[in-house]
Coordinates of C-alpha atoms in Angstrom, one line a residue:
Chain A
M900 CA 58.3 23.8 19.5
I901 CA 57.8 21.3 16.6
R902 CA 56.8 23.6 13.2
V903 CA 54.2 21.5 11.6
A904 CA 52.2 21.7 8.6
L905 CA 49.1 20.3 7.0
I906 CA 48.4 18.9 3.5
G907 CA 44.9 18.1 3.2
A908 CA 42.2 19.9 4.7
G909 CA 38.9 17.7 4.3
K910 CA 37.3 15.6 7.4
M911 CA 40.4 13.9 8.5
G912 CA 43.2 16.9 8.0
I913 CA 40.7 19.5 9.7
S914 CA 40.3 17.1 12.5
H915 CA 44.2 16.8 12.6
L916 CA 44.6 20.6 12.4
S917 CA 42.5 21.3 15.5
I918 CA 44.5 18.7 17.4
L919 CA 48.0 20.1 16.3
G920 CA 46.6 23.8 17.1
A921 CA 45.7 22.8 20.7
H922 CA 49.3 20.7 21.1
P923 CA 51.2 22.7 23.3
Q924 CA 54.3 21.8 21.7
V925 CA 53.3 22.7 18.1
E926 CA 53.5 25.4 16.1
V927 CA 51.2 25.0 12.8
V928 CA 52.9 26.9 10.4
G929 CA 50.8 26.3 7.1
V930 CA 48.0 24.7 5.6
A931 CA 47.7 23.5 2.0
D932 CA 44.5 22.6 0.0
N933 CA 43.2 23.4 -3.0
A934 CA 39.6 23.8 -1.7
H935 CA 39.2 27.7 -1.5
L936 CA 36.1 27.5 0.7
V937 CA 38.0 26.0 3.3
T938 CA 41.2 27.9 3.0
D939 CA 39.5 31.1 2.9
F940 CA 37.7 30.1 6.4
L941 CA 41.0 29.0 8.0
E942 CA 42.7 32.1 6.9
K943 CA 40.2 34.2 8.1
Y944 CA 39.1 32.7 11.3
A945 CA 41.9 30.6 12.4
Q946 CA 44.8 33.0 10.9
Y947 CA 46.8 30.2 9.4
R948 CA 48.7 30.6 6.2
C949 CA 47.0 28.9 3.6
F950 CA 48.5 27.7 0.3
A951 CA 46.8 26.0 -2.9
D952 CA 50.3 24.4 -3.8
Y953 CA 51.7 22.4 -1.1
N954 CA 55.3 22.8 -2.6
K955 CA 55.0 26.2 -2.6
M956 CA 53.9 25.7 1.4
I957 CA 57.0 23.8 2.1
E958 CA 59.4 26.3 0.6
V959 CA 57.9 29.3 2.2
T960 CA 57.0 27.7 5.7
K961 CA 60.1 25.4 6.1
P962 CA 58.1 22.8 8.3
D963 CA 59.8 20.4 10.7
A964 CA 57.0 17.8 10.1
V965 CA 54.0 17.4 7.8
V966 CA 50.7 15.6 8.5
V967 CA 49.5 14.3 5.0
A968 CA 45.3 13.9 4.8
V969 CA 45.0 13.6 1.0
P970 CA 43.3 10.8 -1.4
T971 CA 45.2 7.7 -1.1
K972 CA 46.4 7.7 -4.7
L973 CA 48.6 11.2 -3.7
H974 CA 50.0 9.6 -0.8
S975 CA 53.4 8.4 -2.4
L976 CA 54.2 11.2 -4.2
F977 CA 53.6 13.9 -1.6
V978 CA 55.6 11.7 0.9
W979 CA 58.5 11.3 -1.5
N980 CA 58.5 15.0 -1.7
L981 CA 58.5 15.6 1.8
L982 CA 61.4 13.2 2.8
K983 CA 63.3 14.6 0.0
N984 CA 62.9 18.0 1.6
G985 CA 64.0 16.2 5.1
I986 CA 60.8 16.6 6.9
H987 CA 59.2 14.3 9.2
V988 CA 55.8 12.8 7.9
F989 CA 52.6 11.7 9.3
V990 CA 50.5 10.1 6.6
E991 CA 46.5 8.9 6.6
K992 CA 46.2 5.3 6.2
P993 CA 46.2 3.3 4.2
F994 CA 49.9 4.2 3.2
C995 CA 50.7 3.6 -0.6
L996 CA 48.2 2.1 -3.4
D997 CA 51.6 0.5 -4.9
V998 CA 53.4 -1.7 -2.2
D999 CA 56.8 -1.0 -3.8
E1000 CA 56.3 2.6 -4.0
G1001 CA 55.9 2.1 0.0
L1002 CA 59.2 0.2 0.2
G1003 CA 61.1 3.0 -1.6
L1004 CA 59.6 5.5 1.2
I1005 CA 60.6 3.1 4.0
E1006 CA 64.0 3.2 2.6
M1007 CA 64.1 6.8 2.2
A1008 CA 63.1 7.3 5.8
R1009 CA 65.5 5.2 7.1
T1010 CA 68.4 6.5 5.3
R1011 CA 67.4 10.1 6.1
N1012 CA 66.4 9.3 9.7
L1013 CA 63.2 11.1 9.4
V1014 CA 60.3 10.0 11.7
N1015 CA 57.3 8.2 9.6
Q1016 CA 53.9 7.5 10.9
V1017 CA 50.9 6.1 9.3
G1018 CA 47.4 7.1 10.8
Y1019 CA 45.9 3.6 12.0
H1020 CA 44.5 5.1 15.2
N1021 CA 43.2 1.9 16.4
K1022 CA 46.7 1.3 18.1
F1023 CA 46.0 4.0 20.5
I1024 CA 42.6 2.7 21.7
G1025 CA 43.0 1.4 25.2
T1026 CA 40.9 -1.7 24.8
F1027 CA 43.1 -2.9 21.8
T1028 CA 46.5 -2.0 23.5
E1029 CA 45.1 -4.1 26.5
A1030 CA 44.0 -7.0 24.1
K1031 CA 47.8 -6.8 22.5
K1032 CA 49.4 -6.9 26.4
I1033 CA 46.8 -9.9 27.2
I1034 CA 48.2 -11.7 24.0
D1035 CA 51.9 -11.0 24.4
T1036 CA 51.7 -12.1 27.9
G1037 CA 50.3 -15.4 26.7
L1038 CA 47.5 -15.4 28.8
I1039 CA 45.1 -16.7 26.0
G1040 CA 47.6 -19.3 25.1
K1041 CA 48.6 -20.3 21.6
I1042 CA 46.1 -18.7 19.1
Q1043 CA 44.3 -20.7 16.9
H1044 CA 41.9 -18.5 14.9
F1045 CA 40.6 -15.3 14.7
T1046 CA 37.5 -13.2 13.1
A1047 CA 37.6 -9.3 12.1
D1048 CA 34.3 -8.1 11.7
M1049 CA 33.7 -4.4 10.9
N1050 CA 30.7 -2.7 9.6
G1051 CA 29.5 1.0 9.1
P1052 CA 27.2 3.2 7.0
V1053 CA 29.1 4.9 4.7
F1054 CA 27.4 4.1 1.6
I1055 CA 24.0 3.4 1.8
R1056 CA 22.5 4.5 -1.2
S1057 CA 23.5 4.5 -4.9
K1058 CA 25.0 7.7 -5.0
Q1059 CA 28.8 8.5 -5.2
Q1060 CA 30.2 11.6 -5.4
N1061 CA 33.7 11.5 -4.0
W1062 CA 37.3 10.0 -4.3
R1063 CA 36.1 7.2 -1.7
S1064 CA 34.0 5.7 -4.7
K1065 CA 37.1 5.9 -7.2
E1066 CA 39.2 2.7 -7.2
D1067 CA 42.3 4.6 -9.0
E1068 CA 42.1 7.3 -6.3
G1069 CA 42.3 5.0 -3.1
G1070 CA 38.4 4.4 -2.6
G1071 CA 36.6 1.4 -1.6
C1072 CA 36.0 -0.6 1.1
L1073 CA 39.2 -2.6 1.3
L1074 CA 41.0 0.6 1.3
D1075 CA 39.2 2.6 3.5
Y1076 CA 37.4 0.3 6.0
A1077 CA 39.0 -3.3 5.8
A1078 CA 42.7 -1.7 5.9
H1079 CA 42.0 -1.0 9.7
S1080 CA 41.1 -4.6 10.4
I1081 CA 44.1 -6.0 8.8
D1082 CA 46.4 -3.8 10.6
L1083 CA 44.8 -4.7 13.5
I1084 CA 45.1 -8.5 12.8
N1085 CA 49.0 -7.8 11.8
Y1086 CA 49.4 -5.9 15.5
L1087 CA 47.5 -8.3 17.4
V1088 CA 47.8 -11.9 15.9
A1089 CA 50.9 -11.9 13.8
P1090 CA 51.7 -10.5 10.1
I1091 CA 48.8 -11.7 7.5
D1092 CA 51.0 -13.5 4.5
K1093 CA 48.5 -15.8 2.8
V1094 CA 44.7 -15.1 1.2
H1095 CA 43.2 -18.5 0.7
G1096 CA 40.1 -16.9 -0.8
S1097 CA 38.3 -13.6 -1.3
M1098 CA 35.3 -11.9 -2.5
L1099 CA 34.7 -8.3 -3.0
K1100 CA 31.2 -7.2 -3.7
Q1101 CA 29.5 -4.2 -5.1
Y1102 CA 26.2 -3.4 -3.4
Y1103 CA 25.8 0.6 -3.8
N1104 CA 29.1 1.5 -5.8
A1105 CA 29.2 0.8 -9.3
N1106 CA 33.3 1.3 -9.3
V1107 CA 34.3 -0.1 -6.2
E1108 CA 33.5 -2.8 -3.6
D1109 CA 30.9 -2.4 -0.6
G1110 CA 31.9 -5.5 1.4
V1111 CA 35.3 -7.5 1.6
Y1112 CA 35.1 -11.1 3.0
A1113 CA 38.2 -12.8 2.8
L1114 CA 40.2 -16.2 4.3
L1115 CA 43.4 -15.3 5.7
E1116 CA 46.5 -17.0 7.1
T1117 CA 49.3 -15.3 9.2
K1118 CA 52.7 -16.3 8.6
N1119 CA 52.8 -18.6 11.8
H1120 CA 49.9 -20.3 10.2
I1121 CA 46.9 -19.2 12.0
S1122 CA 43.8 -18.8 10.1
G1123 CA 40.9 -16.1 10.1
V1124 CA 38.3 -14.6 8.5
L1125 CA 37.6 -10.9 7.5
N1126 CA 34.1 -9.6 7.4
V1127 CA 33.8 -6.0 6.3
N1128 CA 30.6 -4.1 4.8
W1129 CA 30.7 -0.3 5.1
S1130 CA 27.0 -0.1 3.5
D1131 CA 25.2 -1.6 6.5
E1132 CA 23.0 1.2 8.2
T1133 CA 22.3 -0.6 11.3
Y1134 CA 25.4 0.7 12.5
R1135 CA 25.4 4.4 13.5
K1136 CA 29.4 4.5 12.8
M1137 CA 32.3 2.4 12.1
A1138 CA 32.5 -0.5 14.2
T1139 CA 35.2 -2.8 14.5
T1140 CA 35.3 -6.2 16.6
I1141 CA 38.2 -8.5 16.6
T1142 CA 37.4 -12.1 18.2
I1143 CA 40.9 -14.2 18.8
I1144 CA 40.6 -17.7 20.4
G1145 CA 43.6 -19.5 21.8
T1146 CA 44.4 -22.8 23.6
K1147 CA 43.9 -21.2 27.0
G1148 CA 41.1 -18.8 26.0
K1149 CA 39.5 -16.2 24.0
I1150 CA 39.2 -12.3 23.7
I1151 CA 36.2 -10.4 22.0
V1152 CA 37.5 -6.6 21.6
D1153 CA 36.0 -3.4 20.2
T1154 CA 36.5 -0.1 20.5
T1155 CA 34.6 0.2 23.6
E1156 CA 34.7 -3.2 25.4
L1157 CA 37.2 -6.2 25.8
K1158 CA 35.9 -9.3 26.9
L1159 CA 38.2 -12.0 27.8
Y1160 CA 37.4 -15.6 28.6
L1161 CA 39.8 -17.4 30.6
K1162 CA 39.8 -21.4 30.8
E1163 CA 41.9 -21.6 33.9
T1164 CA 43.0 -19.2 36.9
P1165 CA 45.7 -17.1 35.4
H1166 CA 49.0 -16.2 37.5
H1167 CA 47.9 -12.4 36.2
L1168 CA 45.7 -11.2 39.3
K1169 CA 44.2 -8.7 37.2
Y1170 CA 42.1 -11.5 35.6
S1171 CA 40.1 -14.4 36.6
K1172 CA 39.0 -17.7 35.5
G1173 CA 35.8 -17.4 33.1
W1174 CA 34.5 -14.2 31.8
N1175 CA 36.1 -10.9 32.5
L1176 CA 34.3 -7.6 30.9
I1177 CA 36.6 -4.5 30.7
Q1178 CA 35.3 -1.0 29.7
I1179 CA 37.3 1.7 27.9
N1180 CA 36.8 4.1 30.8
E1181 CA 39.0 1.7 32.8
L1182 CA 41.6 1.6 30.2
S1183 CA 41.8 4.9 28.4
E1184 CA 44.5 7.3 29.3
S1185 CA 43.5 10.9 29.7
V1186 CA 45.0 13.2 26.8
D1187 CA 45.8 16.9 27.2
Y1188 CA 43.0 17.8 24.3
Y1189 CA 40.1 15.7 23.0
L1190 CA 38.3 15.7 19.7
R1191 CA 36.1 13.0 18.5
G1192 CA 38.4 10.2 20.3
E1193 CA 41.1 9.9 22.6
E1194 CA 43.2 7.9 20.0
Y1195 CA 43.2 10.6 17.5
S1196 CA 45.1 13.1 20.2
A1197 CA 47.5 10.2 21.3
Q1198 CA 48.7 9.2 18.0
L1199 CA 49.8 12.9 17.0
D1200 CA 51.2 13.5 20.3
Y1201 CA 53.1 9.8 19.9
F1202 CA 54.5 11.4 16.5
I1203 CA 55.3 14.7 17.9
K1204 CA 57.2 12.9 20.6
A1205 CA 58.9 10.7 18.2
V1206 CA 60.0 13.8 16.1
N1207 CA 61.2 15.2 19.7
G1208 CA 63.0 11.8 20.1
D1209 CA 61.2 11.1 23.0
V1210 CA 59.5 7.8 21.8
P1211 CA 60.9 5.1 19.3
N1212 CA 59.3 5.7 16.0
N1213 CA 57.6 1.9 16.2
I1214 CA 54.0 2.3 16.2
N1215 CA 52.0 2.6 12.9
N1216 CA 55.9 3.4 11.1
F1217 CA 55.7 2.9 7.1
E1218 CA 57.2 -0.6 7.7
S1219 CA 54.1 -1.6 9.6
A1220 CA 51.6 0.2 7.2
N1221 CA 53.4 -1.3 4.1
Q1222 CA 52.7 -4.9 5.6
T1223 CA 49.0 -4.0 5.3
D1224 CA 49.3 -2.4 2.2
R1225 CA 50.8 -5.8 0.9
V1226 CA 47.6 -8.0 2.5
I1227 CA 45.3 -5.3 1.1
D1228 CA 47.2 -6.6 -2.3
L1229 CA 47.0 -10.0 -1.8
I1230 CA 43.1 -9.5 -1.1
R1231 CA 42.6 -7.7 -4.5
N1232 CA 44.6 -9.9 -6.3
F1233 CA 43.1 -12.9 -5.6
K1234 CA 39.8 -11.8 -6.9
T1235 CA 41.5 -11.0 -10.4
N1236 CA 43.1 -13.9 -10.6
Chain B
M1043 CA 18.5 25.8 34.8
E1044 CA 16.7 22.6 36.6
R1045 CA 19.1 20.5 38.8
I1046 CA 18.4 17.3 36.6
L1047 CA 18.6 17.2 33.2
F1048 CA 17.5 14.4 30.8
G1049 CA 19.5 13.4 28.2
D1050 CA 19.1 11.6 24.6
N1051 CA 21.8 9.4 23.9
Q1052 CA 20.1 6.1 24.7
F1053 CA 17.2 6.7 22.5
F1054 CA 19.7 7.0 19.5
G1055 CA 21.9 4.0 19.9
V1056 CA 24.8 6.2 21.6
N1057 CA 26.6 4.8 24.7
H1058 CA 30.4 5.6 25.4
S1059 CA 30.7 2.2 27.1
S1060 CA 29.4 -0.6 25.0
D1061 CA 28.7 -0.3 21.4
E1062 CA 27.0 -3.8 22.1
K1063 CA 24.5 -2.1 24.5
S1064 CA 24.0 0.8 22.1
R1065 CA 22.9 -1.4 19.7
A1066 CA 20.5 -3.0 21.6
Q1067 CA 19.4 0.6 22.9
A1068 CA 18.5 1.3 19.0
I1069 CA 16.3 -1.8 18.9
Q1070 CA 14.5 -1.3 22.3
F1071 CA 13.8 2.4 21.1
K1072 CA 12.9 1.9 17.4
E1073 CA 9.3 3.4 18.1
D1074 CA 8.6 7.2 19.0
A1075 CA 6.1 5.9 21.5
T1076 CA 8.6 4.3 23.5
I1077 CA 10.7 7.5 23.8
L1078 CA 7.8 9.5 24.9
K1079 CA 6.9 6.7 27.6
T1080 CA 10.5 7.2 28.8
L1081 CA 10.2 10.8 28.7
D1082 CA 7.1 10.5 31.0
Y1083 CA 8.8 8.4 33.4
A1084 CA 11.5 11.2 33.8
I1085 CA 8.7 14.0 34.1
D1086 CA 6.9 11.6 36.6
E1087 CA 10.1 12.2 38.5
G1088 CA 9.9 15.6 38.6
V1089 CA 12.5 15.9 35.5
N1090 CA 11.2 18.8 33.0
T1091 CA 13.9 19.4 30.7
F1092 CA 15.4 17.0 27.9
M1093 CA 18.8 18.0 26.2
C1094 CA 18.8 16.6 23.3
T1095 CA 20.5 16.6 19.6
T1096 CA 19.0 17.4 16.3
H1097 CA 18.6 13.5 15.2
D1098 CA 15.8 13.5 12.6
R1099 CA 13.7 11.5 15.1
I1100 CA 13.5 14.4 17.5
S1101 CA 11.3 15.9 15.3
A1102 CA 8.6 13.8 15.6
I1103 CA 9.2 14.0 19.4
C1104 CA 8.5 17.6 19.0
D1105 CA 5.5 17.1 17.3
A1106 CA 4.0 14.8 20.0
I1107 CA 5.1 17.7 22.9
R1108 CA 3.4 20.5 20.7
S1109 CA 0.3 18.7 20.3
N1110 CA -0.5 18.1 24.2
T1111 CA 0.3 21.5 25.6
I1112 CA -1.6 20.2 28.9
K1113 CA 0.7 17.5 29.6
Y1114 CA 3.6 19.5 28.6
H1115 CA 3.2 22.7 29.8
N1116 CA 6.3 23.2 32.0
F1117 CA 8.5 20.8 29.4
K1118 CA 11.5 22.2 28.2
I1119 CA 13.8 21.4 25.7
Y1120 CA 17.7 22.1 25.4
P1121 CA 18.8 21.5 21.9
C1122 CA 22.3 20.7 21.0
L1123 CA 23.4 21.5 17.5
P1124 CA 24.4 19.9 15.3
Y1125 CA 23.5 16.1 15.1
A1126 CA 27.0 15.9 14.0
H1127 CA 27.0 12.1 12.3
K1128 CA 24.1 13.5 10.1
Y1129 CA 27.0 15.8 8.5
A1130 CA 30.0 13.7 8.9
N1131 CA 28.4 10.8 7.1
A1132 CA 27.1 13.6 4.4
V1133 CA 30.6 15.0 3.9
T1134 CA 32.0 11.3 3.5
E1135 CA 29.3 10.6 0.7
L1136 CA 28.7 13.9 -0.6
G1137 CA 32.2 15.8 0.1
L1138 CA 32.1 19.1 1.7
L1139 CA 30.7 21.3 -1.0
G1140 CA 27.8 18.8 -1.7
T1141 CA 27.1 18.7 2.1
L1142 CA 26.6 22.4 2.2
K1143 CA 24.8 22.5 -1.0
Q1144 CA 22.2 19.9 0.7
Y1145 CA 21.9 21.4 4.2
V1146 CA 22.4 25.2 4.0
P1147 CA 18.5 26.1 3.2
G1148 CA 17.3 28.2 0.3
N1149 CA 19.4 28.6 -2.8
F1150 CA 22.3 30.3 -0.6
F1151 CA 24.4 28.0 -2.5
G1152 CA 22.4 27.8 -5.6
S1153 CA 23.3 31.5 -6.1
L1154 CA 27.1 30.6 -5.5
F1155 CA 27.5 28.2 -8.5
R1156 CA 27.0 30.0 -12.0
G1157 CA 27.9 28.2 -15.1
G1158 CA 29.6 25.5 -13.0
V1159 CA 31.9 28.0 -11.4
A1160 CA 31.7 28.2 -7.9
I1161 CA 31.6 31.9 -6.8
V1162 CA 32.9 31.7 -3.4
S1163 CA 31.1 33.8 -0.5
K1164 CA 32.9 35.1 2.2
D1165 CA 30.4 35.4 4.3
Y1166 CA 30.6 32.1 6.6
I1167 CA 29.1 33.5 9.6
A1168 CA 25.8 33.9 7.6
M1169 CA 26.1 30.3 6.6
M1170 CA 26.4 29.4 10.1
K1171 CA 23.1 31.3 11.0
L1172 CA 21.0 29.6 8.1
L1173 CA 22.8 26.0 9.8
V1174 CA 21.6 26.9 12.9
D1175 CA 18.1 28.4 11.9
A1176 CA 17.7 24.9 9.9
E1177 CA 18.7 22.8 12.8
M1178 CA 16.4 24.8 15.2
K1179 CA 13.4 24.5 13.2
M1180 CA 12.2 21.4 14.4
F1181 CA 11.8 23.2 18.2
K1182 CA 9.4 25.7 17.1
G1183 CA 6.9 26.5 19.6
I1184 CA 8.5 24.7 22.4
P1185 CA 10.4 26.9 25.0
T1186 CA 14.2 26.0 24.5
P1187 CA 16.0 28.6 26.9
V1188 CA 19.5 27.1 26.7
I1189 CA 20.8 25.9 23.0
F1190 CA 24.2 23.9 23.0
L1191 CA 26.7 23.6 20.7
Q1192 CA 27.8 20.0 20.4
N1193 CA 31.0 19.1 21.8
V1194 CA 32.7 18.2 18.4
I1195 CA 31.8 21.8 16.8
T1196 CA 32.7 23.4 20.2
D1197 CA 36.1 21.1 20.5
L1198 CA 36.9 22.0 16.9
L1199 CA 36.7 25.7 17.2
L1200 CA 38.5 25.7 20.4
G1201 CA 41.4 23.8 18.7
L1202 CA 41.5 25.8 15.5
G1203 CA 41.4 29.0 17.8
M1204 CA 38.4 30.2 16.2
K1205 CA 36.9 32.8 18.6
D1206 CA 35.0 35.1 16.0
V1207 CA 33.1 32.0 15.1
I1208 CA 32.3 31.1 18.8
K1209 CA 31.5 34.7 19.4
A1210 CA 29.0 35.0 16.3
Y1211 CA 27.3 32.0 17.5
H1212 CA 26.9 33.3 20.9
Q1213 CA 25.5 36.4 20.0
Y1214 CA 23.4 35.1 17.2
I1215 CA 21.6 32.7 20.1
I1216 CA 20.8 35.5 22.7
S1217 CA 19.8 37.9 19.8
E1218 CA 17.6 35.5 17.5
Y1219 CA 16.1 33.2 19.8
N1220 CA 16.3 35.0 23.0
A1221 CA 18.1 31.9 24.7
E1222 CA 21.2 31.3 26.6
P1223 CA 24.1 29.8 24.5
G1224 CA 25.6 26.7 26.1
Y1225 CA 29.0 24.8 25.1
I1226 CA 29.6 21.4 25.4
T1227 CA 33.0 20.1 25.5
M1228 CA 35.4 17.6 26.4
N1229 CA 38.2 19.9 27.3
M1230 CA 36.8 22.3 29.9
P1231 CA 39.4 24.0 31.5
K1232 CA 40.7 25.0 28.1
L1233 CA 37.5 26.1 26.8
L1234 CA 36.8 28.2 29.6
D1235 CA 40.2 30.4 28.8
F1236 CA 38.9 30.5 25.3
L1237 CA 35.4 31.6 26.0
N1238 CA 36.5 34.1 28.3
A1239 CA 39.5 35.4 25.9
A1240 CA 36.5 36.0 23.3
G1241 CA 34.8 38.1 26.0
I1242 CA 32.2 35.5 27.1
E1243 CA 31.9 35.5 31.0
N1244 CA 30.1 33.0 33.1
P1245 CA 29.2 30.4 30.1
I1246 CA 27.0 27.7 30.5
I1247 CA 29.2 24.6 29.9
C1248 CA 28.2 20.9 29.9
T1249 CA 31.2 18.4 30.5
S1250 CA 32.3 15.1 31.4
I1251 CA 32.8 15.0 35.3
N1252 CA 32.8 11.4 36.9
V1253 CA 35.1 9.8 39.7
D1254 CA 37.3 7.9 37.1
G1255 CA 38.2 10.8 35.2
F1256 CA 37.1 9.4 32.1
R1257 CA 37.1 12.3 29.2
M1258 CA 38.0 14.8 31.5
S1259 CA 41.0 16.0 29.4
G1260 CA 43.8 17.7 30.9
G1261 CA 42.9 15.9 34.2
K1262 CA 40.5 15.5 36.8
E1263 CA 42.7 18.1 39.2
A1264 CA 42.5 21.0 36.4
Y1265 CA 38.7 20.5 36.4
E1266 CA 38.2 20.4 40.4
K1267 CA 40.4 23.5 40.4
V1268 CA 38.3 25.5 37.7
L1269 CA 35.2 24.6 39.7
R1270 CA 36.7 26.1 42.9
E1271 CA 38.1 28.9 41.6
R1272 CA 36.1 30.6 38.4
E1273 CA 33.1 31.6 37.5
L1274 CA 30.9 29.5 35.1
R1275 CA 27.8 27.4 35.1
V1276 CA 28.5 23.5 34.7
I1277 CA 26.2 20.9 33.7
A1278 CA 27.9 17.6 34.7
M1279 CA 27.3 14.6 32.2
Q1280 CA 28.7 11.4 31.8
V1281 CA 28.8 11.3 35.7
L1282 CA 28.2 7.2 35.6
S1283 CA 31.3 7.4 33.1
G1284 CA 29.3 5.8 30.3
G1285 CA 27.2 3.6 32.6
A1286 CA 29.9 1.7 33.8
K1287 CA 30.1 2.8 37.8
K1288 CA 28.0 2.2 40.7
P1289 CA 25.7 5.2 40.7
K1290 CA 25.8 5.9 44.3
E1291 CA 29.4 6.7 44.4
A1292 CA 29.5 8.2 41.3
I1293 CA 27.1 10.8 41.9
S1294 CA 28.4 11.6 45.6
Y1295 CA 31.8 12.6 43.8
V1296 CA 29.6 14.8 41.4
C1297 CA 27.4 16.6 44.1
G1298 CA 30.1 17.2 46.1
L1299 CA 32.0 19.4 43.9
P1300 CA 31.4 23.2 44.0
N1301 CA 29.9 25.1 41.2
I1302 CA 27.9 22.0 39.4
K1303 CA 24.6 23.6 38.4
S1304 CA 23.1 20.7 36.9
I1305 CA 23.5 17.1 36.1
L1306 CA 22.8 15.5 32.6
F1307 CA 21.7 11.6 32.5
G1308 CA 20.3 9.5 30.3
A1309 CA 18.5 6.2 31.3
S1310 CA 16.5 3.5 29.5
S1311 CA 14.0 2.2 32.3
K1312 CA 11.8 3.7 34.8
A1313 CA 13.6 1.8 37.6
N1314 CA 17.2 3.5 36.5
I1315 CA 15.4 6.9 36.1
R1316 CA 13.9 6.6 39.4
E1317 CA 17.0 5.5 41.1
T1318 CA 19.5 8.2 39.6
V1319 CA 17.0 11.1 40.3
S1320 CA 16.3 9.8 44.0
I1321 CA 20.3 9.5 45.0
I1322 CA 20.9 13.0 43.2
R1323 CA 17.7 14.4 45.2
D1324 CA 18.8 12.5 48.6
Y1325 CA 22.4 13.9 48.3
D1326 CA 21.4 17.4 47.7
L1327 CA 19.1 17.3 50.8
D1328 CA 22.2 16.9 52.7
D1329 CA 23.7 19.7 50.8
E1330 CA 22.9 22.9 52.1
N1331 CA 24.6 24.8 49.4
V1332 CA 22.3 23.3 46.9
I1333 CA 19.3 23.9 48.8
M1334 CA 20.1 27.5 49.1
E1335 CA 20.4 27.6 45.4
E1336 CA 17.5 26.0 44.3
Y1337 CA 15.4 28.3 46.8
N1338 CA 17.3 31.7 45.3
H1339 CA 16.5 30.2 42.0
I1340 CA 12.7 29.8 42.8
K1341 CA 12.9 33.6 44.4
I1342 CA 14.2 35.2 41.1
Y1343 CA 11.5 33.5 38.9

């Protein structure tokens, strides 16, 4: 059994806790949060040991691994503390507000040989992993261009009350929403290393952006457009669509469907010339316990397996999340320049 | 429970196998009248139970049902609480406390904040009951013989091991609403163990069951074993695994399983409703067990 604790019992934290609670190889040893309303409830009905101070929790419960789901501005400090104590870390996305702090944490995890993972759950969705396989086998040829569209109904009125509306706490559409798309492009296409233009627009928030629009280029000179808006109520929930066009075909992929167009008949028997439509139910692998999406269980299961040494710690590790932080920085700094 | 139940996902842009389709459906069902017309197609096919969330728009549908008692005299609703996106979006926007302040009715929370200091009440069960009442308000006057807990809440409580909360919900639905509590889940075998351990026997469970094994957590075999060996009343949902499958093959798999009391499906067009209903009925006619069960069912009432 792996002894796991949670820091931060908000929306994502509670969801992680439930998945950990159902995991056959996990013993939940403690929960830290400063909201008494939540910790009292968890203590009373789930019998978890709860703490207001996470350092106290680490000291008392001595976890092997910790899941961190607190506002982004606290990530660096909390993760540093955990690594210092020899604890494996799963932290919510985005990784760090400061790219250099992230580099320090990468080094720390490496020298201490600790498993490190960041919650970019899209890489555990069947449609995106299939898109990655298709691209890597060369089915769509040499990539020419990509677009990443992302929309959702997070802020649709001028009313803001929490950390997502505060830039210094890690709020804003760029960190909260666009980070997912950037991370997916880094994974599917190639790491982005240039920003040729960006606009961060405020529609309902006074302090953070609601829209992120940018012209991007990967290190192997593939161009792309990022188009993200978290203030669009025509979407019921977050929707991410990535379109990638290459010399031999094109992919349009979201969390439910993968559309593949091939110019010629491929050697690959699974797909044929013209349009191919593949839906998530053909691609998703069953999980042992489901809450809100297979990907949330799959990513924590991967983390637990990595702690056990059963899988390499190479999906969503600190290093890949740091590359995403770097692009976030480039997009934001382009604005201030 | 009727053999065939009509669901509401298509009305509110919920489609598990296509985001694109879900947005098209949101456009198609812009007007309440279109939803009511589609319900009529289901009623025409003899499907008189509507299983729906507590989406704001259901309130207007309930008004229409109440105002035409002749047309809807046989009509029942199985509410599914809560409409989770409403709360999830509110938590993102207002935070947890802000959400509770907005949705827990009356001044339950007002009394908790005195002089800017939160005096935290430990009576979470009372809070749960108030939230259930708030969600159930829109159905007043319409028969709601089964009241479901949505999968996101059922499965959350399952993962957290909160037996007492589930038990409290169960008892409250029976005592306050004189209805049967039901549970929607994506983790049927685990949930049944959990409910039994909480002292809840022969529960009504609505869960994904399809030939693909889609959203059947722990595997199709585990589900089939539970259906063969355990005591429970199952409503199969996502039988077409999100609309992607050929209906005949999909339904023959589900109808061939033991212990499936009802099948829940949703469709947007008259033709699709008619097709799905007739495939289920044709299959049932060939199956003596179901006929016997329906016969027994009629006798009881």
